PDB file of C-alpha atoms in Angstrom:
ATOM      1  CA  MET D   1     -11.813 -40.468   3.291  1.00  0.00           C
ATOM      2  CA  ASP D   2      -7.953 -40.889   2.903  1.00  0.00           C
ATOM      3  CA  PHE D   3      -5.724 -42.217   5.216  1.00  0.00           C
ATOM      4  CA  GLN D   4      -2.566 -42.768   2.802  1.00  0.00           C
ATOM      5  CA  TRP D   5      -0.425 -39.983   4.876  1.00  0.00           C
ATOM      6  CA  LEU D   6      -0.655 -43.304   7.797  1.00  0.00           C
ATOM      7  CA  SER D   7       2.559 -44.740   6.138  1.00  0.00           C
ATOM      8  CA  SER D   8       3.997 -41.640   6.341  1.00  0.00           C
ATOM      9  CA  PHE D   9       3.537 -40.473   9.505  1.00  0.00           C
ATOM     10  CA  TYR D  10       3.467 -43.139  11.595  1.00  0.00           C
ATOM     11  CA  ASN D  11       6.209 -43.212  13.487  1.00  0.00           C
ATOM     12  CA  GLU D  12       4.947 -39.482  14.787  1.00  0.00           C
ATOM     13  CA  LEU D  13       1.601 -40.868  16.255  1.00  0.00           C
ATOM     14  CA  VAL D  14       3.876 -43.730  17.297  1.00  0.00           C
ATOM     15  CA  LYS D  15       5.475 -41.756  19.116  1.00  0.00           C
ATOM     16  CA  GLY D  16       2.958 -39.615  20.348  1.00  0.00           C
ATOM     17  CA  ALA D  17       1.330 -42.834  21.569  1.00  0.00           C
ATOM     18  CA  GLY D  18       4.097 -43.418  23.826  1.00  0.00           C
ATOM     19  CA  LEU D  19       4.425 -39.852  24.991  1.00  0.00           C
ATOM     20  CA  THR D  20       0.849 -39.884  25.879  1.00  0.00           C
ATOM     21  CA  LEU D  21       1.780 -42.858  28.123  1.00  0.00           C
ATOM     22  CA  GLN D  22       4.722 -41.818  29.719  1.00  0.00           C
ATOM     23  CA  LEU D  23       2.211 -38.715  31.367  1.00  0.00           C
ATOM     24  CA  LEU D  24      -0.673 -41.549  32.080  1.00  0.00           C
ATOM     25  CA  LEU D  25       1.627 -44.080  33.954  1.00  0.00           C
ATOM     26  CA  ILE D  26       4.284 -41.333  35.527  1.00  0.00           C
ATOM     27  CA  SER D  27       1.366 -39.416  36.723  1.00  0.00           C
ATOM     28  CA  GLY D  28      -1.023 -42.204  37.643  1.00  0.00           C
ATOM     29  CA  PHE D  29       1.852 -43.834  39.853  1.00  0.00           C
ATOM     30  CA  PHE D  30       3.032 -40.892  41.576  1.00  0.00           C
ATOM     31  CA  GLY D  31      -0.235 -38.847  41.682  1.00  0.00           C
ATOM     32  CA  PHE D  32      -1.339 -42.356  43.608  1.00  0.00           C
ATOM     33  CA  LEU D  33       1.503 -42.619  46.326  1.00  0.00           C
ATOM     34  CA  MET D  34      -0.397 -38.440  47.100  1.00  0.00           C
ATOM     35  CA  ALA D  35      -3.508 -39.236  46.652  1.00  0.00           C
ATOM     36  CA  VAL D  36      -2.616 -42.330  49.290  1.00  0.00           C
ATOM     37  CA  GLY D  37      -1.129 -39.763  51.804  1.00  0.00           C
ATOM     38  CA  VAL D  38      -3.913 -37.282  51.125  1.00  0.00           C
ATOM     39  CA  ALA D  39      -6.900 -40.126  51.838  1.00  0.00           C
ATOM     40  CA  LEU D  40      -5.427 -40.641  55.089  1.00  0.00           C
ATOM     41  CA  GLY D  41      -4.617 -36.495  55.788  1.00  0.00           C
ATOM     42  CA  ARG D  42      -8.121 -36.152  55.000  1.00  0.00           C
ATOM     43  CA  LEU D  43      -9.291 -38.267  57.910  1.00  0.00           C
ATOM     44  CA  SER D  44      -6.745 -37.585  60.605  1.00  0.00           C
ATOM     45  CA  LYS D  45      -7.433 -36.123  63.522  1.00  0.00           C
ATOM     46  CA  ASN D  46      -5.102 -33.410  63.135  1.00  0.00           C
ATOM     47  CA  ARG D  47      -7.548 -30.481  62.347  1.00  0.00           C
ATOM     48  CA  PHE D  48      -4.343 -28.665  61.497  1.00  0.00           C
ATOM     49  CA  LEU D  49      -3.229 -30.887  57.672  1.00  0.00           C
ATOM     50  CA  ALA D  50      -7.085 -32.298  57.713  1.00  0.00           C
ATOM     51  CA  ASN D  51      -8.168 -28.658  56.970  1.00  0.00           C
ATOM     52  CA  GLY D  52      -5.354 -27.259  54.983  1.00  0.00           C
ATOM     53  CA  LEU D  53      -5.561 -30.968  52.433  1.00  0.00           C
ATOM     54  CA  ARG D  54      -9.036 -29.864  52.365  1.00  0.00           C
ATOM     55  CA  PHE D  55      -8.084 -26.615  50.813  1.00  0.00           C
ATOM     56  CA  TYR D  56      -5.533 -28.332  48.444  1.00  0.00           C
ATOM     57  CA  THR D  57      -7.678 -30.730  46.874  1.00  0.00           C
ATOM     58  CA  SER D  58     -10.409 -27.695  46.525  1.00  0.00           C
ATOM     59  CA  VAL D  59      -8.100 -25.576  44.906  1.00  0.00           C
ATOM     60  CA  LEU D  60      -7.029 -28.261  42.450  1.00  0.00           C
ATOM     61  CA  ARG D  61     -11.119 -30.108  42.018  1.00  0.00           C
ATOM     62  CA  GLY D  62     -12.486 -26.367  41.486  1.00  0.00           C
ATOM     63  CA  THR D  63     -10.068 -24.909  38.941  1.00  0.00           C
ATOM     64  CA  PRO D  64      -9.696 -26.400  34.843  1.00  0.00           C
ATOM     65  CA  LEU D  65      -6.659 -28.433  34.619  1.00  0.00           C
ATOM     66  CA  LEU D  66      -5.581 -26.207  31.890  1.00  0.00           C
ATOM     67  CA  VAL D  67      -4.755 -23.628  34.101  1.00  0.00           C
ATOM     68  CA  GLN D  68      -2.847 -24.965  35.640  1.00  0.00           C
ATOM     69  CA  ILE D  69      -0.746 -26.379  33.237  1.00  0.00           C
ATOM     70  CA  TYR D  70      -0.238 -22.746  31.752  1.00  0.00           C
ATOM     71  CA  VAL D  71       0.752 -21.578  35.428  1.00  0.00           C
ATOM     72  CA  LEU D  72       3.385 -23.836  35.618  1.00  0.00           C
ATOM     73  CA  TYR D  73       4.647 -24.180  32.365  1.00  0.00           C
ATOM     74  CA  TYR D  74       4.172 -20.218  31.494  1.00  0.00           C
ATOM     75  CA  GLY D  75       4.332 -18.981  34.892  1.00  0.00           C
ATOM     76  CA  VAL D  76       7.372 -21.090  37.389  1.00  0.00           C
ATOM     77  CA  GLY D  77       8.680 -21.676  33.723  1.00  0.00           C
ATOM     78  CA  SER D  78       9.512 -18.502  32.732  1.00  0.00           C
ATOM     79  CA  LEU D  79      10.323 -17.912  36.478  1.00  0.00           C
ATOM     80  CA  PHE D  80      13.032 -20.753  36.111  1.00  0.00           C
ATOM     81  CA  ALA D  81      14.536 -19.312  33.126  1.00  0.00           C
ATOM     82  CA  THR D  82      15.519 -15.638  34.533  1.00  0.00           C
ATOM     83  CA  PHE D  83      17.128 -16.961  36.982  1.00  0.00           C
ATOM     84  CA  PRO D  84      21.066 -18.038  35.782  1.00  0.00           C
ATOM     85  CA  LEU D  85      21.715 -20.217  38.558  1.00  0.00           C
ATOM     86  CA  ILE D  86      18.955 -22.643  37.349  1.00  0.00           C
ATOM     87  CA  ARG D  87      20.059 -22.747  33.594  1.00  0.00           C
ATOM     88  CA  GLY D  88      23.094 -24.083  34.592  1.00  0.00           C
ATOM     89  CA  SER D  89      22.399 -26.698  36.339  1.00  0.00           C
ATOM     90  CA  MET D  90      21.644 -30.230  35.562  1.00  0.00           C
ATOM     91  CA  PHE D  91      18.248 -29.648  35.586  1.00  0.00           C
ATOM     92  CA  TRP D  92      17.866 -26.974  33.254  1.00  0.00           C
ATOM     93  CA  PRO D  93      17.123 -29.547  30.460  1.00  0.00           C
ATOM     94  CA  TYR D  94      13.555 -31.155  32.094  1.00  0.00           C
ATOM     95  CA  LEU D  95      12.587 -27.828  33.548  1.00  0.00           C
ATOM     96  CA  ARG D  96      12.743 -26.093  30.052  1.00  0.00           C
ATOM     97  CA  GLU D  97      10.173 -28.971  28.893  1.00  0.00           C
ATOM     98  CA  GLY D  98       6.685 -28.609  28.399  1.00  0.00           C
ATOM     99  CA  PHE D  99       6.635 -32.070  29.434  1.00  0.00           C
ATOM    100  CA  TRP D 100       7.321 -32.258  33.270  1.00  0.00           C
ATOM    101  CA  TYR D 101       5.474 -29.505  33.936  1.00  0.00           C
ATOM    102  CA  VAL D 102       2.605 -31.400  32.189  1.00  0.00           C
ATOM    103  CA  ALA D 103       3.345 -34.073  34.329  1.00  0.00           C
ATOM    104  CA  PHE D 104       4.011 -32.910  37.454  1.00  0.00           C
ATOM    105  CA  ALA D 105       0.031 -31.081  36.906  1.00  0.00           C
ATOM    106  CA  LEU D 106      -1.509 -34.321  36.103  1.00  0.00           C
ATOM    107  CA  THR D 107      -0.516 -35.283  39.344  1.00  0.00           C
ATOM    108  CA  LEU D 108      -1.157 -32.968  41.671  1.00  0.00           C
ATOM    109  CA  SER D 109      -4.630 -33.300  39.929  1.00  0.00           C
ATOM    110  CA  VAL D 110      -4.914 -36.696  39.958  1.00  0.00           C
ATOM    111  CA  SER D 111      -3.568 -36.275  43.961  1.00  0.00           C
ATOM    112  CA  ALA D 112      -6.356 -34.450  44.214  1.00  0.00           C
ATOM    113  CA  TYR D 113      -9.174 -36.470  43.016  1.00  0.00           C
ATOM    114  CA  VAL D 114      -8.142 -39.807  44.249  1.00  0.00           C
ATOM    115  CA  GLY D 115      -7.605 -38.438  46.740  1.00  0.00           C
ATOM    116  CA  GLU D 116     -11.049 -37.668  47.540  1.00  0.00           C
ATOM    117  CA  VAL D 117     -11.634 -40.382  46.663  1.00  0.00           C
ATOM    118  CA  LEU D 118      -9.965 -43.247  48.132  1.00  0.00           C
ATOM    119  CA  ARG D 119     -11.079 -41.073  51.326  1.00  0.00           C
ATOM    120  CA  GLY D 120     -14.638 -41.658  50.841  1.00  0.00           C
ATOM    121  CA  GLY D 121     -13.784 -45.473  50.440  1.00  0.00           C
ATOM    122  CA  LEU D 122     -12.152 -45.462  53.282  1.00  0.00           C
ATOM    123  CA  ARG D 123     -14.198 -44.179  55.969  1.00  0.00           C
ATOM    124  CA  ALA D 124     -16.909 -47.324  53.609  1.00  0.00           C
ATOM    125  CA  VAL D 125     -14.448 -50.060  55.325  1.00  0.00           C
ATOM    126  CA  PRO D 126     -17.043 -51.637  58.110  1.00  0.00           C
ATOM    127  CA  ARG D 127     -15.295 -51.012  61.511  1.00  0.00           C
ATOM    128  CA  GLY D 128     -15.666 -55.002  62.592  1.00  0.00           C
ATOM    129  CA  GLU D 129     -13.198 -55.214  59.723  1.00  0.00           C
ATOM    130  CA  LEU D 130     -10.359 -52.633  60.956  1.00  0.00           C
ATOM    131  CA  GLU D 131     -11.216 -54.149  64.061  1.00  0.00           C
ATOM    132  CA  ALA D 132     -10.789 -57.738  63.766  1.00  0.00           C
ATOM    133  CA  GLY D 133      -7.337 -57.047  62.310  1.00  0.00           C
ATOM    134  CA  ARG D 134      -6.342 -54.923  65.745  1.00  0.00           C
ATOM    135  CA  ALA D 135      -7.426 -58.230  67.682  1.00  0.00           C
ATOM    136  CA  TYR D 136      -4.946 -60.638  65.864  1.00  0.00           C
ATOM    137  CA  GLY D 137      -1.700 -58.464  66.887  1.00  0.00           C
ATOM    138  CA  MET D 138      -1.990 -56.016  64.201  1.00  0.00           C
ATOM    139  CA  ARG D 139      -0.110 -52.705  63.847  1.00  0.00           C
ATOM    140  CA  PRO D 140      -1.948 -50.180  62.848  1.00  0.00           C
ATOM    141  CA  TRP D 141       0.742 -49.194  59.592  1.00  0.00           C
ATOM    142  CA  LEU D 142      -0.268 -53.397  59.340  1.00  0.00           C
ATOM    143  CA  VAL D 143      -3.942 -53.012  60.031  1.00  0.00           C
ATOM    144  CA  LEU D 144      -3.621 -49.900  56.995  1.00  0.00           C
ATOM    145  CA  ARG D 145      -1.958 -52.267  54.626  1.00  0.00           C
ATOM    146  CA  ARG D 146      -3.331 -55.849  54.185  1.00  0.00           C
ATOM    147  CA  VAL D 147      -6.898 -54.473  56.109  1.00  0.00           C
ATOM    148  CA  TRP D 148      -7.725 -51.520  55.266  1.00  0.00           C
ATOM    149  CA  MET D 149      -6.300 -49.828  52.076  1.00  0.00           C
ATOM    150  CA  PRO D 150      -6.760 -53.024  50.098  1.00  0.00           C
ATOM    151  CA  ARG D 151     -10.543 -53.429  50.770  1.00  0.00           C
ATOM    152  CA  ALA D 152     -10.868 -50.185  49.935  1.00  0.00           C
ATOM    153  CA  LEU D 153      -9.504 -50.183  46.857  1.00  0.00           C
ATOM    154  CA  GLN D 154     -11.609 -53.543  46.029  1.00  0.00           C
ATOM    155  CA  MET D 155     -14.124 -51.634  46.874  1.00  0.00           C
ATOM    156  CA  LEU D 156     -13.404 -47.961  44.354  1.00  0.00           C
ATOM    157  CA  ARG D 157     -12.478 -50.571  41.730  1.00  0.00           C
ATOM    158  CA  PRO D 158     -14.811 -49.077  39.454  1.00  0.00           C
ATOM    159  CA  THR D 159     -14.031 -45.693  40.219  1.00  0.00           C
ATOM    160  CA  LEU D 160     -11.166 -46.007  39.847  1.00  0.00           C
ATOM    161  CA  ALA D 161     -11.104 -47.106  36.545  1.00  0.00           C
ATOM    162  CA  GLY D 162     -12.892 -44.268  35.092  1.00  0.00           C
ATOM    163  CA  GLU D 163     -10.400 -42.395  36.730  1.00  0.00           C
ATOM    164  CA  SER D 164      -7.774 -43.765  34.836  1.00  0.00           C
ATOM    165  CA  VAL D 165      -9.879 -42.926  31.472  1.00  0.00           C
ATOM    166  CA  MET D 166     -10.414 -39.729  32.881  1.00  0.00           C
ATOM    167  CA  LEU D 167      -6.386 -39.457  32.826  1.00  0.00           C
ATOM    168  CA  LEU D 168      -5.748 -40.913  29.837  1.00  0.00           C
ATOM    169  CA  LYS D 169      -8.574 -38.491  28.123  1.00  0.00           C
ATOM    170  CA  ALA D 170      -6.580 -34.865  29.872  1.00  0.00           C
ATOM    171  CA  THR D 171      -2.988 -36.085  28.850  1.00  0.00           C
ATOM    172  CA  ALA D 172      -4.454 -34.414  25.133  1.00  0.00           C
ATOM    173  CA  LEU D 173      -3.794 -31.009  26.981  1.00  0.00           C
ATOM    174  CA  ALA D 174      -0.098 -31.669  26.754  1.00  0.00           C
ATOM    175  CA  SER D 175       0.327 -30.508  22.937  1.00  0.00           C
ATOM    176  CA  THR D 176      -0.940 -27.177  24.545  1.00  0.00           C
ATOM    177  CA  VAL D 177       1.919 -26.446  25.534  1.00  0.00           C
ATOM    178  CA  ALA D 178       3.916 -27.881  22.820  1.00  0.00           C
ATOM    179  CA  VAL D 179       4.396 -31.909  23.819  1.00  0.00           C
ATOM    180  CA  THR D 180       4.072 -33.714  20.898  1.00  0.00           C
ATOM    181  CA  ASP D 181       1.833 -36.166  22.441  1.00  0.00           C
ATOM    182  CA  LEU D 182      -0.836 -38.187  20.455  1.00  0.00           C
ATOM    183  CA  LEU D 183      -3.093 -35.257  20.322  1.00  0.00           C
ATOM    184  CA  GLY D 184      -0.019 -33.385  19.627  1.00  0.00           C
ATOM    185  CA  ALA D 185       1.248 -35.750  16.308  1.00  0.00           C
ATOM    186  CA  ALA D 186      -2.895 -35.431  14.946  1.00  0.00           C
ATOM    187  CA  ASN D 187      -2.762 -32.186  14.870  1.00  0.00           C
ATOM    188  CA  LEU D 188       1.571 -31.930  13.131  1.00  0.00           C
ATOM    189  CA  VAL D 189      -0.124 -34.223  10.463  1.00  0.00           C
ATOM    190  CA  ARG D 190      -3.353 -32.121   9.891  1.00  0.00           C
ATOM    191  CA  ALA D 191      -0.415 -28.853   9.658  1.00  0.00           C
ATOM    192  CA  GLN D 192       1.579 -30.561   6.788  1.00  0.00           C
ATOM    193  CA  THR D 193      -1.030 -32.874   5.047  1.00  0.00           C
ATOM    194  CA  LEU D 194      -4.135 -30.120   5.168  1.00  0.00           C
ATOM    195  CA  ARG D 195      -5.808 -33.896   5.888  1.00  0.00           C
ATOM    196  CA  VAL D 196      -8.682 -31.674   9.154  1.00  0.00           C
ATOM    197  CA  TYR D 197     -11.160 -35.156   9.753  1.00  0.00           C
ATOM    198  CA  GLU D 198      -8.576 -38.790   9.193  1.00  0.00           C
ATOM    199  CA  PRO D 199      -5.917 -37.408  12.148  1.00  0.00           C
ATOM    200  CA  LEU D 200      -8.390 -36.782  15.138  1.00  0.00           C
ATOM    201  CA  LEU D 201     -10.308 -40.121  13.691  1.00  0.00           C
ATOM    202  CA  VAL D 202      -7.142 -42.314  14.169  1.00  0.00           C
ATOM    203  CA  VAL D 203      -6.142 -40.473  17.315  1.00  0.00           C
ATOM    204  CA  ALA D 204      -9.972 -41.137  18.758  1.00  0.00           C
ATOM    205  CA  VAL D 205     -10.003 -45.154  17.823  1.00  0.00           C
ATOM    206  CA  ILE D 206      -6.449 -45.394  19.698  1.00  0.00           C
ATOM    207  CA  TYR D 207      -7.670 -43.221  22.709  1.00  0.00           C
ATOM    208  CA  ILE D 208     -10.542 -45.807  22.908  1.00  0.00           C
ATOM    209  CA  ILE D 209      -8.433 -48.868  22.481  1.00  0.00           C
ATOM    210  CA  LEU D 210      -6.500 -47.819  25.493  1.00  0.00           C
ATOM    211  CA  ALA D 211      -9.666 -47.187  27.263  1.00  0.00           C
ATOM    212  CA  ILE D 212     -10.757 -50.299  26.815  1.00  0.00           C
ATOM    213  CA  LEU D 213      -7.427 -52.288  27.790  1.00  0.00           C
ATOM    214  CA  ILE D 214      -7.326 -50.015  31.532  1.00  0.00           C
ATOM    215  CA  GLU D 215     -11.152 -50.771  31.961  1.00  0.00           C
ATOM    216  CA  GLN D 216      -9.980 -54.107  30.894  1.00  0.00           C
ATOM    217  CA  GLY D 217      -6.959 -54.205  32.968  1.00  0.00           C
ATOM    218  CA  PHE D 218      -8.670 -52.713  35.967  1.00  0.00           C
ATOM    219  CA  ALA D 219     -11.918 -55.905  35.739  1.00  0.00           C
ATOM    220  CA  ARG D 220      -9.017 -58.484  36.479  1.00  0.00           C
ATOM    221  CA  ILE D 221      -8.196 -56.598  38.831  1.00  0.00           C
ATOM    222  CA  GLY D 222      -9.096 -58.513  42.530  1.00  0.00           C
ATOM    223  CA  LYS D 223     -10.672 -61.115  40.336  1.00  0.00           C
ATOM    224  CA  THR D 224      -9.347 -64.688  41.454  1.00  0.00           C
ATOM    225  CA  PRO D 225     -10.412 -67.992  39.963  1.00  0.00           C
ATOM    226  CA  GLN D 226     -13.304 -70.315  41.760  1.00  0.00           C
ATOM    227  CA  ARG D 227     -12.283 -73.437  42.734  1.00  0.00           C
ATOM    228  CA  GLN D 228     -13.421 -76.922  41.287  1.00  0.00           C
ATOM    229  CA  ALA D 229     -15.276 -79.504  44.291  1.00  0.00           C
TER     230      ALA D 229
END
C-alpha cells in the first residue's frame, strides 16, 4: 500500500468531501420539507391528491436513482441547452452544472422515501394524543406542529438516521455525471496515479466516518438530560 499521493491530492479530496456534504445537506433539507407534504397528502381524504402522490412515490421508489439522474441531466439538461432563451438567462450557469441535477434527483428521492416513512409514523401516533391537543383548544395546524409531527419524528428517529446514511451513499452517484464529489475525487486520483485501491480505501473511510457522525447525531436528538433528585 502506498499513500504518498495523499499530500498531492489532499485538496481534491477535501473539495470532493465538501461537494458530497453540500449534496447531502441540500437534498436532505428540501427533500424532508417535500416529504412532509407528501406524507400529509397521502393521508388526505382527497382521493385525487392521495392517489396522485401514491403514484409519485411509486414511480420514484420503483425506478433506479441512477436512471433518474440520467433522465434529468442528459434528458432535461440537453433539452434546456436547445433553448437560446434559457442559455442566455441568469440561470444557465446553474442549469449546465451536473451538481444541481443530482441535487434535484436526490431531493425527489428523499421526498418519496421519507414521505412514505413519515406517513407510517403519523398513522402510528395514538389518536388519544391528538385528541388531547384538540381538547386544549389547539387548531389542526398547531396540533400537527406541536403534537403529531414531533411524536412521529421521535418514533422514526432510527429509521430517519438510516435514510440519511442511505442518502449519503447515494450522493456517490454524482460522479457518474462529471461531478467531482468524494468518489469523483477518488477516481481522479486513480486516473492520475494509477493507484487502484488506495484512493477507494481512503474514500471508504471518510464515508464511514460521516455515516457514524450522522448516526450519532440522530442518537442525540430528542435525548433530554435526566433530572437528579
